[in-house]
Each structure stands twice: as C-alpha cells, then as structure tokens.
PDB file of C-alpha atoms in Angstrom:
ATOM      1  CA  MET C 231       0.000   0.000   0.000  1.00 53.00           C
ATOM      2  CA  ALA C 232       1.375   3.398  -0.972  1.00 63.00           C
ATOM      3  CA  ILE C 233       0.364   7.017  -0.693  1.00 66.00           C
ATOM      4  CA  GLU C 234       0.404   8.832  -4.000  1.00 74.00           C
ATOM      5  CA  ARG C 235       0.585  12.607  -4.277  1.00 85.00           C
ATOM      6  CA  GLU C 236      -0.440  13.924  -7.663  1.00 90.00           C
ATOM      7  CA  LYS C 237      -1.967  16.852  -9.475  1.00 92.00           C
ATOM      8  CA  LYS C 238      -3.792  16.846 -12.805  1.00 94.00           C
ATOM      9  CA  TYR C 239      -3.646  19.500 -15.537  1.00 96.00           C
ATOM     10  CA  PHE C 240      -5.793  20.517 -18.479  1.00 95.00           C
ATOM     11  CA  VAL C 241      -3.721  20.410 -21.688  1.00 97.00           C
ATOM     12  CA  ASP C 242      -4.718  21.901 -25.038  1.00 96.00           C
ATOM     13  CA  GLU C 243      -4.021  20.286 -28.411  1.00 96.00           C
ATOM     14  CA  THR C 244      -0.970  22.451 -29.236  1.00 97.00           C
ATOM     15  CA  LEU C 245       0.827  21.764 -25.962  1.00 97.00           C
ATOM     16  CA  ALA C 246      -0.150  18.079 -26.131  1.00 97.00           C
ATOM     17  CA  LYS C 247       1.437  17.649 -29.561  1.00 97.00           C
ATOM     18  CA  ASN C 248       4.675  19.268 -28.314  1.00 97.00           C
ATOM     19  CA  LEU C 249       4.761  17.092 -25.210  1.00 98.00           C
ATOM     20  CA  ILE C 250       4.125  13.932 -27.256  1.00 97.00           C
ATOM     21  CA  LYS C 251       7.104  14.785 -29.519  1.00 97.00           C
ATOM     22  CA  SER C 252       9.393  14.996 -26.491  1.00 96.00           C
ATOM     23  CA  SER C 253       7.980  11.970 -24.624  1.00 97.00           C
ATOM     24  CA  LEU C 254      10.382   9.276 -23.415  1.00 97.00           C
ATOM     25  CA  ALA C 255       8.027   6.298 -23.739  1.00 97.00           C
ATOM     26  CA  LYS C 256       4.388   5.446 -24.268  1.00 97.00           C
ATOM     27  CA  LEU C 257       1.999   2.906 -22.854  1.00 98.00           C
ATOM     28  CA  GLY C 258      -1.399   1.715 -24.059  1.00 98.00           C
ATOM     29  CA  VAL C 259      -3.864   1.710 -21.157  1.00 98.00           C
ATOM     30  CA  ILE C 260      -7.411   0.414 -20.687  1.00 98.00           C
ATOM     31  CA  GLN C 261      -9.021   0.896 -17.275  1.00 96.00           C
ATOM     32  CA  TRP C 262     -12.298  -0.648 -16.164  1.00 96.00           C
ATOM     33  CA  TYR C 263     -14.074   0.384 -12.960  1.00 93.00           C
ATOM     34  CA  LEU C 264     -15.963  -2.337 -11.117  1.00 90.00           C
ATOM     35  CA  GLU C 265     -18.365  -1.687  -8.248  1.00 88.00           C
ATOM     36  CA  LYS C 266     -17.731  -5.150  -6.802  1.00 82.00           C
ATOM     37  CA  CYS C 267     -14.288  -6.465  -7.535  1.00 80.00           C
ATOM     38  CA  PRO C 268     -14.269 -10.199  -8.327  1.00 74.00           C
ATOM     39  CA  ILE C 269     -10.591 -10.341  -7.317  1.00 72.00           C
ATOM     40  CA  LYS C 270      -9.576 -10.399  -3.642  1.00 65.00           C
ATOM     41  CA  THR C 271     -12.615  -8.553  -2.301  1.00 67.00           C
ATOM     42  CA  ASP C 272     -16.109  -7.314  -3.002  1.00 67.00           C
ATOM     43  CA  ARG C 273     -15.198  -3.615  -2.734  1.00 76.00           C
ATOM     44  CA  GLU C 274     -14.888  -1.408  -5.805  1.00 81.00           C
ATOM     45  CA  CYS C 275     -11.694  -1.586  -7.835  1.00 84.00           C
ATOM     46  CA  ARG C 276      -9.972  -0.662 -11.050  1.00 87.00           C
ATOM     47  CA  ILE C 277      -8.746  -3.321 -13.470  1.00 92.00           C
ATOM     48  CA  ARG C 278      -5.992  -1.976 -15.709  1.00 94.00           C
ATOM     49  CA  TYR C 279      -4.613  -3.552 -18.870  1.00 96.00           C
ATOM     50  CA  THR C 280      -1.360  -2.067 -20.184  1.00 97.00           C
ATOM     51  CA  ILE C 281       0.858  -2.744 -23.155  1.00 97.00           C
ATOM     52  CA  ASP C 282       4.240  -1.136 -23.745  1.00 97.00           C
ATOM     53  CA  GLU C 283       6.031  -0.354 -26.998  1.00 96.00           C
ATOM     54  CA  ASN C 284       7.652  -3.814 -26.991  1.00 96.00           C
ATOM     55  CA  GLY C 285       4.312  -5.611 -26.699  1.00 96.00           C
ATOM     56  CA  ASN C 286       4.690  -6.499 -23.000  1.00 96.00           C
ATOM     57  CA  GLU C 287       1.252  -6.784 -21.403  1.00 96.00           C
ATOM     58  CA  LYS C 288       0.213  -6.462 -17.740  1.00 96.00           C
ATOM     59  CA  TRP C 289      -3.044  -6.766 -15.846  1.00 95.00           C
ATOM     60  CA  ILE C 290      -3.294  -4.933 -12.515  1.00 91.00           C
ATOM     61  CA  VAL C 291      -6.082  -4.613  -9.968  1.00 87.00           C
ATOM     62  CA  ALA C 292      -6.038  -1.434  -7.868  1.00 82.00           C
ATOM     63  CA  PHE C 293      -7.908  -0.082  -4.899  1.00 76.00           C
ATOM     64  CA  LYS C 294      -7.788   3.687  -4.273  1.00 67.00           C
ATOM     65  CA  SER C 295      -9.031   5.848  -1.438  1.00 58.00           C
ATOM     66  CA  GLU C 296     -10.797   9.174  -1.875  1.00 66.00           C
ATOM     67  CA  LEU C 297      -8.603  12.174  -2.715  1.00 59.00           C
ATOM     68  CA  ARG C 298      -7.516  14.240   0.281  1.00 64.00           C
ATOM     69  CA  GLU C 299      -7.171  18.029   0.382  1.00 65.00           C
ATOM     70  CA  ASP C 300      -3.366  17.739   0.029  1.00 67.00           C
ATOM     71  CA  PHE C 301      -3.772  15.855  -3.290  1.00 61.00           C
ATOM     72  CA  THR C 302      -2.845  12.495  -1.734  1.00 62.00           C
ATOM     73  CA  ARG C 303      -4.690   9.183  -1.649  1.00 61.00           C
ATOM     74  CA  ILE C 304      -3.886   5.633  -0.660  1.00 64.00           C
ATOM     75  CA  GLU C 305      -3.392   3.165  -3.497  1.00 67.00           C
ATOM     76  CA  GLU C 306      -2.982  -0.606  -3.367  1.00 73.00           C
ATOM     77  CA  GLU C 307      -2.092  -2.506  -6.568  1.00 78.00           C
ATOM     78  CA  HIS C 308      -1.606  -6.187  -7.432  1.00 85.00           C
ATOM     79  CA  GLU C 309      -0.664  -7.825 -10.713  1.00 85.00           C
ATOM     80  CA  ILE C 310      -3.204 -10.439 -11.825  1.00 84.00           C
ATOM     81  CA  SER C 311      -3.753 -13.036 -14.544  1.00 82.00           C
ATOM     82  CA  PRO C 312      -7.222 -12.425 -15.961  1.00 79.00           C
ATOM     83  CA  ALA C 313      -9.566 -15.409 -16.029  1.00 73.00           C
ATOM     84  CA  ASN C 314     -12.161 -15.759 -18.813  1.00 74.00           C
ATOM     85  CA  GLU C 315     -15.031 -14.910 -16.446  1.00 76.00           C
ATOM     86  CA  LEU C 316     -13.386 -11.544 -15.713  1.00 83.00           C
ATOM     87  CA  PHE C 317     -13.976 -10.469 -19.338  1.00 88.00           C
ATOM     88  CA  GLY C 318     -17.733 -10.812 -18.790  1.00 86.00           C
ATOM     89  CA  GLU C 319     -17.504  -8.443 -15.806  1.00 88.00           C
ATOM     90  CA  LEU C 320     -15.357  -5.997 -17.772  1.00 93.00           C
ATOM     91  CA  SER C 321     -17.913  -5.894 -20.604  1.00 93.00           C
ATOM     92  CA  LYS C 322     -20.489  -4.504 -18.158  1.00 93.00           C
ATOM     93  CA  SER C 323     -18.169  -1.995 -16.467  1.00 95.00           C
ATOM     94  CA  PRO C 324     -17.283   1.632 -17.236  1.00 97.00           C
ATOM     95  CA  VAL C 325     -14.015   1.971 -19.160  1.00 98.00           C
ATOM     96  CA  VAL C 326     -11.480   4.534 -20.398  1.00 97.00           C
ATOM     97  CA  VAL C 327      -9.021   3.860 -23.209  1.00 98.00           C
ATOM     98  CA  LYS C 328      -5.901   5.983 -23.555  1.00 97.00           C
ATOM     99  CA  ILE C 329      -2.307   6.269 -24.599  1.00 97.00           C
ATOM    100  CA  ARG C 330      -0.048   7.431 -21.771  1.00 98.00           C
ATOM    101  CA  TYR C 331       3.069   9.364 -22.741  1.00 98.00           C
ATOM    102  CA  PHE C 332       5.844   9.476 -20.150  1.00 98.00           C
ATOM    103  CA  LEU C 333       7.559  12.853 -20.013  1.00 98.00           C
ATOM    104  CA  LEU C 334       9.701  12.158 -16.933  1.00 97.00           C
ATOM    105  CA  PHE C 335      10.214   9.101 -14.731  1.00 96.00           C
ATOM    106  CA  LYS C 336      12.415  10.385 -11.865  1.00 93.00           C
ATOM    107  CA  PRO C 337      12.529  12.268  -9.514  1.00 93.00           C
ATOM    108  CA  ALA C 338       8.859  12.826 -10.397  1.00 93.00           C
ATOM    109  CA  GLU C 339       6.555  10.927 -12.723  1.00 96.00           C
ATOM    110  CA  VAL C 340       5.111  13.298 -15.321  1.00 97.00           C
ATOM    111  CA  VAL C 341       2.688  11.879 -17.888  1.00 98.00           C
ATOM    112  CA  LEU C 342       0.303  13.033 -20.581  1.00 98.00           C
ATOM    113  CA  ASP C 343      -2.813  10.954 -21.215  1.00 98.00           C
ATOM    114  CA  GLU C 344      -4.505  11.022 -24.622  1.00 97.00           C
ATOM    115  CA  PHE C 345      -8.035   9.640 -24.329  1.00 97.00           C
ATOM    116  CA  LEU C 346      -8.970   7.531 -27.361  1.00 96.00           C
ATOM    117  CA  GLU C 347     -12.456   7.689 -28.823  1.00 94.00           C
ATOM    118  CA  ILE C 348     -14.606   4.628 -28.352  1.00 96.00           C
ATOM    119  CA  ASP C 349     -18.224   3.931 -29.324  1.00 96.00           C
ATOM    120  CA  LYS C 350     -19.638   6.425 -26.779  1.00 94.00           C
ATOM    121  CA  PRO C 351     -18.426   9.838 -25.701  1.00 95.00           C
ATOM    122  CA  TYR C 352     -16.835   9.905 -22.268  1.00 96.00           C
ATOM    123  CA  ARG C 353     -18.863  11.396 -19.417  1.00 93.00           C
ATOM    124  CA  VAL C 354     -16.503  14.362 -19.239  1.00 90.00           C
ATOM    125  CA  ASN C 355     -15.309  16.081 -22.386  1.00 90.00           C
ATOM    126  CA  ILE C 356     -11.531  15.804 -22.384  1.00 93.00           C
ATOM    127  CA  LYS C 357      -8.913  14.674 -24.894  1.00 96.00           C
ATOM    128  CA  TYR C 358      -5.637  15.365 -23.059  1.00 97.00           C
ATOM    129  CA  MET C 359      -4.736  15.506 -19.394  1.00 97.00           C
ATOM    130  CA  ALA C 360      -1.324  15.668 -17.706  1.00 97.00           C
ATOM    131  CA  GLU C 361      -0.416  14.362 -14.260  1.00 96.00           C
ATOM    132  CA  ILE C 362       2.515  15.017 -11.994  1.00 96.00           C
ATOM    133  CA  GLU C 363       3.183  12.552  -9.177  1.00 92.00           C
ATOM    134  CA  THR C 364       5.911  13.741  -6.819  1.00 91.00           C
ATOM    135  CA  GLU C 365       7.045  14.348  -3.261  1.00 88.00           C
ATOM    136  CA  ASP C 366       8.673  17.605  -4.491  1.00 88.00           C
ATOM    137  CA  GLU C 367       7.015  20.923  -5.207  1.00 89.00           C
ATOM    138  CA  PHE C 368       4.698  20.623  -8.198  1.00 92.00           C
ATOM    139  CA  GLU C 369       5.727  24.067  -9.525  1.00 92.00           C
ATOM    140  CA  LYS C 370       9.207  22.781 -10.359  1.00 91.00           C
ATOM    141  CA  TYR C 371       7.760  20.398 -12.961  1.00 95.00           C
ATOM    142  CA  GLU C 372       4.878  22.622 -14.050  1.00 95.00           C
ATOM    143  CA  SER C 373       7.342  25.165 -15.426  1.00 94.00           C
ATOM    144  CA  VAL C 374       9.531  22.547 -17.156  1.00 95.00           C
ATOM    145  CA  PHE C 375       6.542  21.111 -19.054  1.00 96.00           C
ATOM    146  CA  ASN C 376       4.590  24.359 -19.426  1.00 96.00           C
ATOM    147  CA  LEU C 377       1.661  22.994 -17.404  1.00 96.00           C
ATOM    148  CA  ARG C 378      -0.316  26.100 -16.465  1.00 89.00           C
ATOM    149  CA  LYS C 379      -3.885  24.926 -15.878  1.00 88.00           C
ATOM    150  CA  ASP C 380      -3.784  22.763 -12.754  1.00 88.00           C
ATOM    151  CA  MET C 381      -7.064  21.351 -11.512  1.00 92.00           C
ATOM    152  CA  SER C 382      -8.610  22.327  -8.207  1.00 89.00           C
ATOM    153  CA  ILE C 383      -9.587  19.538  -5.805  1.00 84.00           C
ATOM    154  CA  GLU C 384     -13.169  19.709  -7.144  1.00 89.00           C
ATOM    155  CA  GLU C 385     -12.017  19.561 -10.784  1.00 91.00           C
ATOM    156  CA  PHE C 386      -9.594  16.736  -9.933  1.00 87.00           C
ATOM    157  CA  LYS C 387     -12.494  14.705  -8.513  1.00 83.00           C
ATOM    158  CA  THR C 388     -14.613  15.465 -11.592  1.00 90.00           C
ATOM    159  CA  PHE C 389     -11.835  14.476 -13.986  1.00 91.00           C
ATOM    160  CA  THR C 390     -10.778  11.196 -12.386  1.00 90.00           C
ATOM    161  CA  ASN C 391     -10.652   8.390 -14.920  1.00 92.00           C
ATOM    162  CA  LYS C 392     -13.415   6.672 -12.965  1.00 92.00           C
ATOM    163  CA  ASN C 393     -15.700   9.680 -13.530  1.00 93.00           C
ATOM    164  CA  ILE C 394     -14.717   9.936 -17.200  1.00 95.00           C
ATOM    165  CA  ALA C 395     -15.406   6.232 -17.903  1.00 96.00           C
ATOM    166  CA  VAL C 396     -18.481   4.962 -19.784  1.00 97.00           C
ATOM    167  CA  ILE C 397     -19.922   1.522 -20.417  1.00 96.00           C
ATOM    168  CA  SER C 398     -18.859   0.563 -23.931  1.00 96.00           C
ATOM    169  CA  GLN C 399     -20.536  -1.957 -26.199  1.00 96.00           C
ATOM    170  CA  ILE C 400     -17.075  -2.869 -27.525  1.00 96.00           C
ATOM    171  CA  LYS C 401     -15.848  -6.153 -26.065  1.00 95.00           C
ATOM    172  CA  PRO C 402     -12.646  -6.012 -23.955  1.00 95.00           C
ATOM    173  CA  GLU C 403     -10.761  -8.075 -26.556  1.00 95.00           C
ATOM    174  CA  LYS C 404     -11.616  -5.507 -29.269  1.00 96.00           C
ATOM    175  CA  LEU C 405     -10.552  -2.609 -27.016  1.00 97.00           C
ATOM    176  CA  ILE C 406      -7.228  -4.391 -26.526  1.00 96.00           C
ATOM    177  CA  GLU C 407      -6.887  -4.737 -30.317  1.00 95.00           C
ATOM    178  CA  LYS C 408      -7.588  -1.001 -30.697  1.00 94.00           C
ATOM    179  CA  VAL C 409      -4.863  -0.085 -28.200  1.00 96.00           C
ATOM    180  CA  ARG C 410      -2.392  -2.510 -29.783  1.00 95.00           C
ATOM    181  CA  LYS C 411      -3.053  -0.841 -33.134  1.00 94.00           C
ATOM    182  CA  MET C 412      -2.538   2.652 -31.659  1.00 92.00           C
ATOM    183  CA  MET C 413       0.763   1.401 -30.214  1.00 93.00           C
ATOM    184  CA  ASN C 414       1.733   0.167 -33.740  1.00 88.00           C
ATOM    185  CA  LEU C 415       1.803  -3.456 -32.550  1.00 83.00           C
ATOM    186  CA  GLU C 416      -0.837  -4.861 -34.960  1.00 67.00           C
TER     187      GLU C 416
END
C-alpha cells in the first residue's frame, strides 16, 4: 500500500502535440471500474490492462481511497492473470481507453494521457490531461513542461478516470486490439 501525491492538468491540443514529440516512452492503457471487484474482495476496484512499446502486457487490480485536500490518496495494486469470467464483468463496467506518454520518470513521474475515442463519448469532455506525481514541489515540474492549468480539488475529482469512464458496447478483446493498433503493434 502506498500514498500517491499527484496533481492533474488541463492540456490543449498544441501543448499536447509538443509534449508527445518529447515523450520518453508510451503505454497503451485500458481501465475498467468495477463496483464489486471479483478479485480479492467485493469492494470497488480498477482493473488496468497495459501494453508497452515492446508488446509487453500487464493486468493490474487497484484499490484507491478518496482524494484528500493535500492531493494524496492511498493506493494498493496487485498484478493479476485475468480469467475468462473476468472479461464478462469488464464488458459490463465503465471503461477509459488511452495512450499514456511518459515525459519524466524520476525524480517525479510526469505523464500526458490522450483519451482515445470509443463507441460512446466519455462522461466528461476531455482529450488530453497531464499528471505530476511527486514528493517535491509541483511548480518545479509545471514550469519545465509548461503545465499552467492545474485542476482544483473539485475539478480533480470530476476528472478522475473513474468519472470519465463509460460503459462501452465494444468487447474487452476488441478494445485491446484497438490499443495494440494505436501502439503500432498490430
């Protein structure tokens, strides 16, 4: 279990394109949000599928606490091997599909998320969002990456991936194909 401290930022198309050009790595990400997690517990969870530029895939289940006023929350993650019955649960659960561009790994993690269109519009209208996760001062990294529009606590809560997610009619396997294609792996 870890405590993460992060801020989110609104990013326009022009800045996003510049940040993507200078990114160090990218990761395809699909995140489903389940009210009752079939893995480990019956509490709500996030199931995340990722694929890197070399085609390495991971499945992770995560449990997160509510965001605190100091932009921290508790996060617990475990790698899993998805069973066939999990795909049925995922098909009925809200999802976001995105490409994550890594701008910096250490001493802070700075990323830009590009939300990919699926069969339904997301619940919140957003295409790009940056995040800084650090123990340092956020301002240090905001200036380096020209991140000027940080989200308030209320906006942060509105723009969590869980609140952006929608229930898609696209099967999980097809969403994975879509991300693989966007990663130039198909």
